[in-house]
PDB file of C-alpha atoms in Angstrom:
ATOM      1  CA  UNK C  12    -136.127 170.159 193.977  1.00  0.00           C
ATOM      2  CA  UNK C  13    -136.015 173.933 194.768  1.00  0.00           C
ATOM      3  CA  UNK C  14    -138.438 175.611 196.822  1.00  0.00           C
ATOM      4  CA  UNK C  15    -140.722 177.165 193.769  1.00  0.00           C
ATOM      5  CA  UNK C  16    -140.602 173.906 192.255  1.00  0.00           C
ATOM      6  CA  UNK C  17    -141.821 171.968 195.614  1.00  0.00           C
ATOM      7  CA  UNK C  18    -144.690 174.520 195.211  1.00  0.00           C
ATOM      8  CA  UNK C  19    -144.849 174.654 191.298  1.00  0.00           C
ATOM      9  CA  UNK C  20    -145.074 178.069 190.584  1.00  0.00           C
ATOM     10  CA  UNK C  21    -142.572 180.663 189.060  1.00  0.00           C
ATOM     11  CA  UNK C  22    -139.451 181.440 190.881  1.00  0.00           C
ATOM     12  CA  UNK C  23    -140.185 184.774 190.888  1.00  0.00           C
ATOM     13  CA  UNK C  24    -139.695 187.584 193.571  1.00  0.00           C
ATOM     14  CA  UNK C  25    -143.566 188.673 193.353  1.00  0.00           C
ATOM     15  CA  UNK C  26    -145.491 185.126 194.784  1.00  0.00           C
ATOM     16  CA  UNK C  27    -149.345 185.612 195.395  1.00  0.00           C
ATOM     17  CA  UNK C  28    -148.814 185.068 199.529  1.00  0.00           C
ATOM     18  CA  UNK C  29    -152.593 183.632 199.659  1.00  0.00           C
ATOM     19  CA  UNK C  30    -151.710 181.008 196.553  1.00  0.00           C
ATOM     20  CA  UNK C  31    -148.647 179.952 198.508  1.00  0.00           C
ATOM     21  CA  UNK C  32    -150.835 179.340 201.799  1.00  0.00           C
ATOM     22  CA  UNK C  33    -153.229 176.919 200.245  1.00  0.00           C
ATOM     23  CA  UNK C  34    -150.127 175.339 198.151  1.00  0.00           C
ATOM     24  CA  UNK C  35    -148.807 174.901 201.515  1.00  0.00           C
ATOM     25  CA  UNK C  36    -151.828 173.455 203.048  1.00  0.00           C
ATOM     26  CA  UNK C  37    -152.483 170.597 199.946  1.00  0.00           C
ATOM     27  CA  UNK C  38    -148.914 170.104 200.461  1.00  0.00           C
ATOM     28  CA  UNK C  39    -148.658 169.890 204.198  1.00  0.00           C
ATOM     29  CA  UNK C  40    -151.998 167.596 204.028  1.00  0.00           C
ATOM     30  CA  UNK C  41    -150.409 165.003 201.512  1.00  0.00           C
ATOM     31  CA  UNK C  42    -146.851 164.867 203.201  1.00  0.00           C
ATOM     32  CA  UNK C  43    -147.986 164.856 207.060  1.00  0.00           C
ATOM     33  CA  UNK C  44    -145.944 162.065 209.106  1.00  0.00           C
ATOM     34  CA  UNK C  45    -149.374 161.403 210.604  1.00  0.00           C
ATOM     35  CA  UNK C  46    -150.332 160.027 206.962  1.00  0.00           C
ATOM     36  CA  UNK C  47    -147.154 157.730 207.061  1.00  0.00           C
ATOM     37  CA  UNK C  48    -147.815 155.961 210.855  1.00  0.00           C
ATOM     38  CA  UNK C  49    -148.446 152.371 209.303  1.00  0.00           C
ATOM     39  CA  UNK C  50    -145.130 152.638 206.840  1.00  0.00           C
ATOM     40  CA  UNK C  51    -141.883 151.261 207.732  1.00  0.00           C
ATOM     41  CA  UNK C  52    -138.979 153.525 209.530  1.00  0.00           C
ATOM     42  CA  UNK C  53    -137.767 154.653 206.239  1.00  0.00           C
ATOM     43  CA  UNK C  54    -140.680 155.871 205.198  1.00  0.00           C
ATOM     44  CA  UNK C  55    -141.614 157.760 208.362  1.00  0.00           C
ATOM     45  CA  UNK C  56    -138.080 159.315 208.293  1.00  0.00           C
ATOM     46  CA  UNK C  57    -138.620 160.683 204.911  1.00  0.00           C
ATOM     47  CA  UNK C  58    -142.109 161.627 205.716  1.00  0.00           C
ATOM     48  CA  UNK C  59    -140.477 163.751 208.546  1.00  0.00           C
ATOM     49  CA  UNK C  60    -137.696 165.005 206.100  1.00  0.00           C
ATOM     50  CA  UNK C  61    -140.250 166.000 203.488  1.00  0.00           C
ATOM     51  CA  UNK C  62    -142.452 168.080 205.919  1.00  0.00           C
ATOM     52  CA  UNK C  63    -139.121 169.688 207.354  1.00  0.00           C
ATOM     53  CA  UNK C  64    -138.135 170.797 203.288  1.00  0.00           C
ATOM     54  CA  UNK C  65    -141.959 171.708 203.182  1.00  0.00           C
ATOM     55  CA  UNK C  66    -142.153 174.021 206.463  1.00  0.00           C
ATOM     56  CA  UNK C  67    -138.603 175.420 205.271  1.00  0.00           C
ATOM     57  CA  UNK C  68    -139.264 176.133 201.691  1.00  0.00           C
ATOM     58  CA  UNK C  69    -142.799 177.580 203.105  1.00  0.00           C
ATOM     59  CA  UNK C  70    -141.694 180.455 205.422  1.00  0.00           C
ATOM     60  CA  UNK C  71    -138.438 180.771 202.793  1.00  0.00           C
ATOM     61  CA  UNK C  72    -140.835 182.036 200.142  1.00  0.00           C
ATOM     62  CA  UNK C  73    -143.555 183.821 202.698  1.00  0.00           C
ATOM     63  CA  UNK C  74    -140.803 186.405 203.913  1.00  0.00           C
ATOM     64  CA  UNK C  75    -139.853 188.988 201.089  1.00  0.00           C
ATOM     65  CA  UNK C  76    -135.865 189.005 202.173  1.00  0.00           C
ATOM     66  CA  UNK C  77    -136.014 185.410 202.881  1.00  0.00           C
ATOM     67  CA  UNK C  78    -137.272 184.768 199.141  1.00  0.00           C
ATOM     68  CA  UNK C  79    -134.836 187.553 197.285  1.00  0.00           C
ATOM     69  CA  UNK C  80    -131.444 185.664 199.194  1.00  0.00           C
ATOM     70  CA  UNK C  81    -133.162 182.276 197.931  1.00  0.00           C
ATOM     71  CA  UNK C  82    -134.046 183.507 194.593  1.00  0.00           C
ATOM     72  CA  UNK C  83    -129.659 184.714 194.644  1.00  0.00           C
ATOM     73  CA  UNK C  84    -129.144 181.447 196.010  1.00  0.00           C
ATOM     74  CA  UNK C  85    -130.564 179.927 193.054  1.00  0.00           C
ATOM     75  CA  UNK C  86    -128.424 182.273 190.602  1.00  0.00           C
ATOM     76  CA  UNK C  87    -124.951 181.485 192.860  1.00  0.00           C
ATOM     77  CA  UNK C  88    -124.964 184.247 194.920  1.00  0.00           C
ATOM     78  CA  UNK C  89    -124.826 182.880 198.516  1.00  0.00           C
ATOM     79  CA  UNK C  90    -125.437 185.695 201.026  1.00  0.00           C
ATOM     80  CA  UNK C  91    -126.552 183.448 204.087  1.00  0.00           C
ATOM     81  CA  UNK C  92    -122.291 182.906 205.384  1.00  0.00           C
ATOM     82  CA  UNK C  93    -121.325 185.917 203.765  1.00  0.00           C
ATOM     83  CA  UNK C  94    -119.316 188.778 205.483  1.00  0.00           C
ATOM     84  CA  UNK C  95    -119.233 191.430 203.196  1.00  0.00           C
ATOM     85  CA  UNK C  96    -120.273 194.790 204.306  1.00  0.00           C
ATOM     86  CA  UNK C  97    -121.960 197.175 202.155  1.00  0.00           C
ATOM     87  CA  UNK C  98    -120.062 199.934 199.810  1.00  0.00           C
ATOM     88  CA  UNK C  99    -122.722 202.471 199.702  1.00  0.00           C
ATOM     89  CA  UNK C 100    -121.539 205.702 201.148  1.00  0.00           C
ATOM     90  CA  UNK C 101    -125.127 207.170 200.880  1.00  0.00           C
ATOM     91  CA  UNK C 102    -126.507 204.747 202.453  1.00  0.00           C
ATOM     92  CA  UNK C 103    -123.885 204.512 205.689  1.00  0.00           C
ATOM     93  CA  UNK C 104    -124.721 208.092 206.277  1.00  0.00           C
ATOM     94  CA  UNK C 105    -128.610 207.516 206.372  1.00  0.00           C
ATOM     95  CA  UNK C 106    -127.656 204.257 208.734  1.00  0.00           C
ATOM     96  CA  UNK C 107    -125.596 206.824 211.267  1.00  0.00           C
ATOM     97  CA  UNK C 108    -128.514 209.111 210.851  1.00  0.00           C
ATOM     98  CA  UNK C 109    -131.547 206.892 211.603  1.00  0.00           C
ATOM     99  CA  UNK C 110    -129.174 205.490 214.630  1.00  0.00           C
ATOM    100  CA  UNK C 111    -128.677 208.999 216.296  1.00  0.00           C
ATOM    101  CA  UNK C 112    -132.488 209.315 215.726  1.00  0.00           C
ATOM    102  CA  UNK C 113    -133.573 206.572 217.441  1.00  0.00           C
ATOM    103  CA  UNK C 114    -131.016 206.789 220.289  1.00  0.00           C
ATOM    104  CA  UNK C 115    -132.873 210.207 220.920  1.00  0.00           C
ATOM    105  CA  UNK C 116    -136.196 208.999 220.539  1.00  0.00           C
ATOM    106  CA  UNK C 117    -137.789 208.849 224.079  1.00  0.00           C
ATOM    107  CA  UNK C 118    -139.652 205.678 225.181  1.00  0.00           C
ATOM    108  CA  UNK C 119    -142.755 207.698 226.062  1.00  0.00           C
ATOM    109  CA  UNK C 120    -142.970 209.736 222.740  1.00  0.00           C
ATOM    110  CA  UNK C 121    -145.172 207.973 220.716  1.00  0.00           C
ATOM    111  CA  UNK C 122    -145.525 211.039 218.325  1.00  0.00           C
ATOM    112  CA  UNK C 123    -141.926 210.333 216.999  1.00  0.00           C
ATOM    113  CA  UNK C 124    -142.390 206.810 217.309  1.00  0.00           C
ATOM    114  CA  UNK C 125    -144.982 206.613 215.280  1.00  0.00           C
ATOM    115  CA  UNK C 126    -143.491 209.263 212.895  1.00  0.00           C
ATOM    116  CA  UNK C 127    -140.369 206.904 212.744  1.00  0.00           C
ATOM    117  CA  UNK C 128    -142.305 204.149 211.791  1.00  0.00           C
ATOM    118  CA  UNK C 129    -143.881 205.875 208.918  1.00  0.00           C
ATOM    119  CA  UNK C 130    -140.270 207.008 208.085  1.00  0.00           C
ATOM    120  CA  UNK C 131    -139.278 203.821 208.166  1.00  0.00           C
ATOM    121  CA  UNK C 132    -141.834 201.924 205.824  1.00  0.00           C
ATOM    122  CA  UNK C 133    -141.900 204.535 203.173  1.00  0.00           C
ATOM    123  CA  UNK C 134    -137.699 203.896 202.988  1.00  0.00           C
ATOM    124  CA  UNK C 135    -138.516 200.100 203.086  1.00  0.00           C
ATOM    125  CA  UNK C 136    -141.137 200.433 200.519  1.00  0.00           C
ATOM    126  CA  UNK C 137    -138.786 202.134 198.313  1.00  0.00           C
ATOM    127  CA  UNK C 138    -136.032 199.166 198.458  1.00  0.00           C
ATOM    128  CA  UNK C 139    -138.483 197.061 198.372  1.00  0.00           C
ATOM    129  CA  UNK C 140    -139.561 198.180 194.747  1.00  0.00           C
ATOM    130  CA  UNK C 141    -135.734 198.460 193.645  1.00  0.00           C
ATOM    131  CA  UNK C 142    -134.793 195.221 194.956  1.00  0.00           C
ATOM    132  CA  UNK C 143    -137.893 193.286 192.761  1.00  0.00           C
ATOM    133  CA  UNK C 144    -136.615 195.183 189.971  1.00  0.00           C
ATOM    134  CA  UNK C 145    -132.978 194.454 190.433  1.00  0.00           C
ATOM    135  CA  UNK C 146    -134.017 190.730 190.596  1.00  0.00           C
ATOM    136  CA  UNK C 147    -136.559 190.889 187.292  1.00  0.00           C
ATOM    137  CA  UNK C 148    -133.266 192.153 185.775  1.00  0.00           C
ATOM    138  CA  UNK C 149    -131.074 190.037 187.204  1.00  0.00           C
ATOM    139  CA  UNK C 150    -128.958 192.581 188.451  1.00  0.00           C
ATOM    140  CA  UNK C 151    -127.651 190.364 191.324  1.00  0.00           C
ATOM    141  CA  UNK C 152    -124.826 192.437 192.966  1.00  0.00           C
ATOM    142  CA  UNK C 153    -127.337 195.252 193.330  1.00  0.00           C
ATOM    143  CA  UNK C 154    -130.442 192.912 194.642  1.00  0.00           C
ATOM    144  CA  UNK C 155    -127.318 191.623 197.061  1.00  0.00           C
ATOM    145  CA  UNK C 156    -126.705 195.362 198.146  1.00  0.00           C
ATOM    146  CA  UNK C 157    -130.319 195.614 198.531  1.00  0.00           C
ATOM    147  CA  UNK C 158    -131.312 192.805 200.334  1.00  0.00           C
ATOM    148  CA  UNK C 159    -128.108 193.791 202.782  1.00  0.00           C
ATOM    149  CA  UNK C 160    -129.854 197.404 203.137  1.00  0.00           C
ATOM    150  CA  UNK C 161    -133.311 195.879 203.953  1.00  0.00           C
ATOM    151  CA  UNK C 162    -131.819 193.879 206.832  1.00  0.00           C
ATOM    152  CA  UNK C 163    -130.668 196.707 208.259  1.00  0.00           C
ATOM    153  CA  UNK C 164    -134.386 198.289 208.015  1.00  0.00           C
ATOM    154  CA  UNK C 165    -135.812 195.315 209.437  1.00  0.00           C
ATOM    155  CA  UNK C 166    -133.304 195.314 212.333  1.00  0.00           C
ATOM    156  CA  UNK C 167    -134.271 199.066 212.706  1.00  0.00           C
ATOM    157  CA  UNK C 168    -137.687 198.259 212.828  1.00  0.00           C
ATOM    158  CA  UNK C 169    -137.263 195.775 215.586  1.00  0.00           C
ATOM    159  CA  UNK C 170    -135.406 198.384 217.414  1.00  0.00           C
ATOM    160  CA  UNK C 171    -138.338 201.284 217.102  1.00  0.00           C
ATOM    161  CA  UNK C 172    -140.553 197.869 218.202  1.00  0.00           C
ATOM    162  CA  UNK C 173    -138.444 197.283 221.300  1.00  0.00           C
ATOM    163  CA  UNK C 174    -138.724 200.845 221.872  1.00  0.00           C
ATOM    164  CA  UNK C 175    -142.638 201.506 221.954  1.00  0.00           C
ATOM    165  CA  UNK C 176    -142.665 197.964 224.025  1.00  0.00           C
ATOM    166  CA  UNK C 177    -140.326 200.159 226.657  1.00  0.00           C
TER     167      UNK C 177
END
């Protein structure tokens, strides 16, 4: 059983986060080990096993890259050992860019920081939109390309983070 079938709905990129959360709740409720404290080992084993698929299919779907490598998981597309670096010449220039900008960003400068951010979310918005429509189509080397592109926006993002933190 996949993840979108544990929590019958569509395997879709676009999942209704609140649905999901009460899914996960009736779910988590039904399959808790606590439920399964009277039944024999193998029972409390797979109770335990069952909750583990649960919690992992759970925060699987809840994160929006997590869910678009699953949904190319699902279509043979593993990305999760892969090491194949993106192609995108474009895009490897605006990487080198955003890196010299944020290795000039100063930790007290919360005017850039901030500007950065805003920067940042409006570019992740963008590939956001592409990559649900690349996986509507099925157009799974460029949701692949996509999803590689976001990681490397969230891992920017966590840097800019680290940086206001400073």
């Amino acid at each position: 059983m996949n993840h979108f079938e544990l929590f019958a709905i569509e395997p879709e990129y676009a999942v209704d986060l609140a649905d999901l959360q009460v899914r996960y709740r009736k779910l988590q409720q039904a399959m808790h080990p606590d439920r399964f404290a009277n039944a024999s080992e193998r029972d409390k084993l797979l109770a335990v096993q069952r909750t583990s698929q649960l919690n992992d299919a759970y925060h699987t779907l809840r994160d929006p890259l997590g869910r678009a490598e699953y949904i190319l998981g699902l279509r043979g597309v593993d990305m999760q050992h892969e090491q194949k670096t993106l192609q995108d010449p474009e895009f490897l220039m605006a990487q080198m860019e955003w890196r010299e900008r944020v290795e000039e960003l100063n930790a007290g400068d919360f005017t850039a920081i901030d500007q950065a951010y805003s920067d940042l979310e409006r570019e992740t918005k963008v590939l956001q939109e592409q990559l649900e429509q690349q996986i509507a189509e099925a157009d799974n080397d460029e949701a692949a390309n996509s999803i590689r592109k976001l990681k490397f926006m969230h891992k920017l993002g966590r840097e800019l983070e680290a940086l206001e933190d400073a």
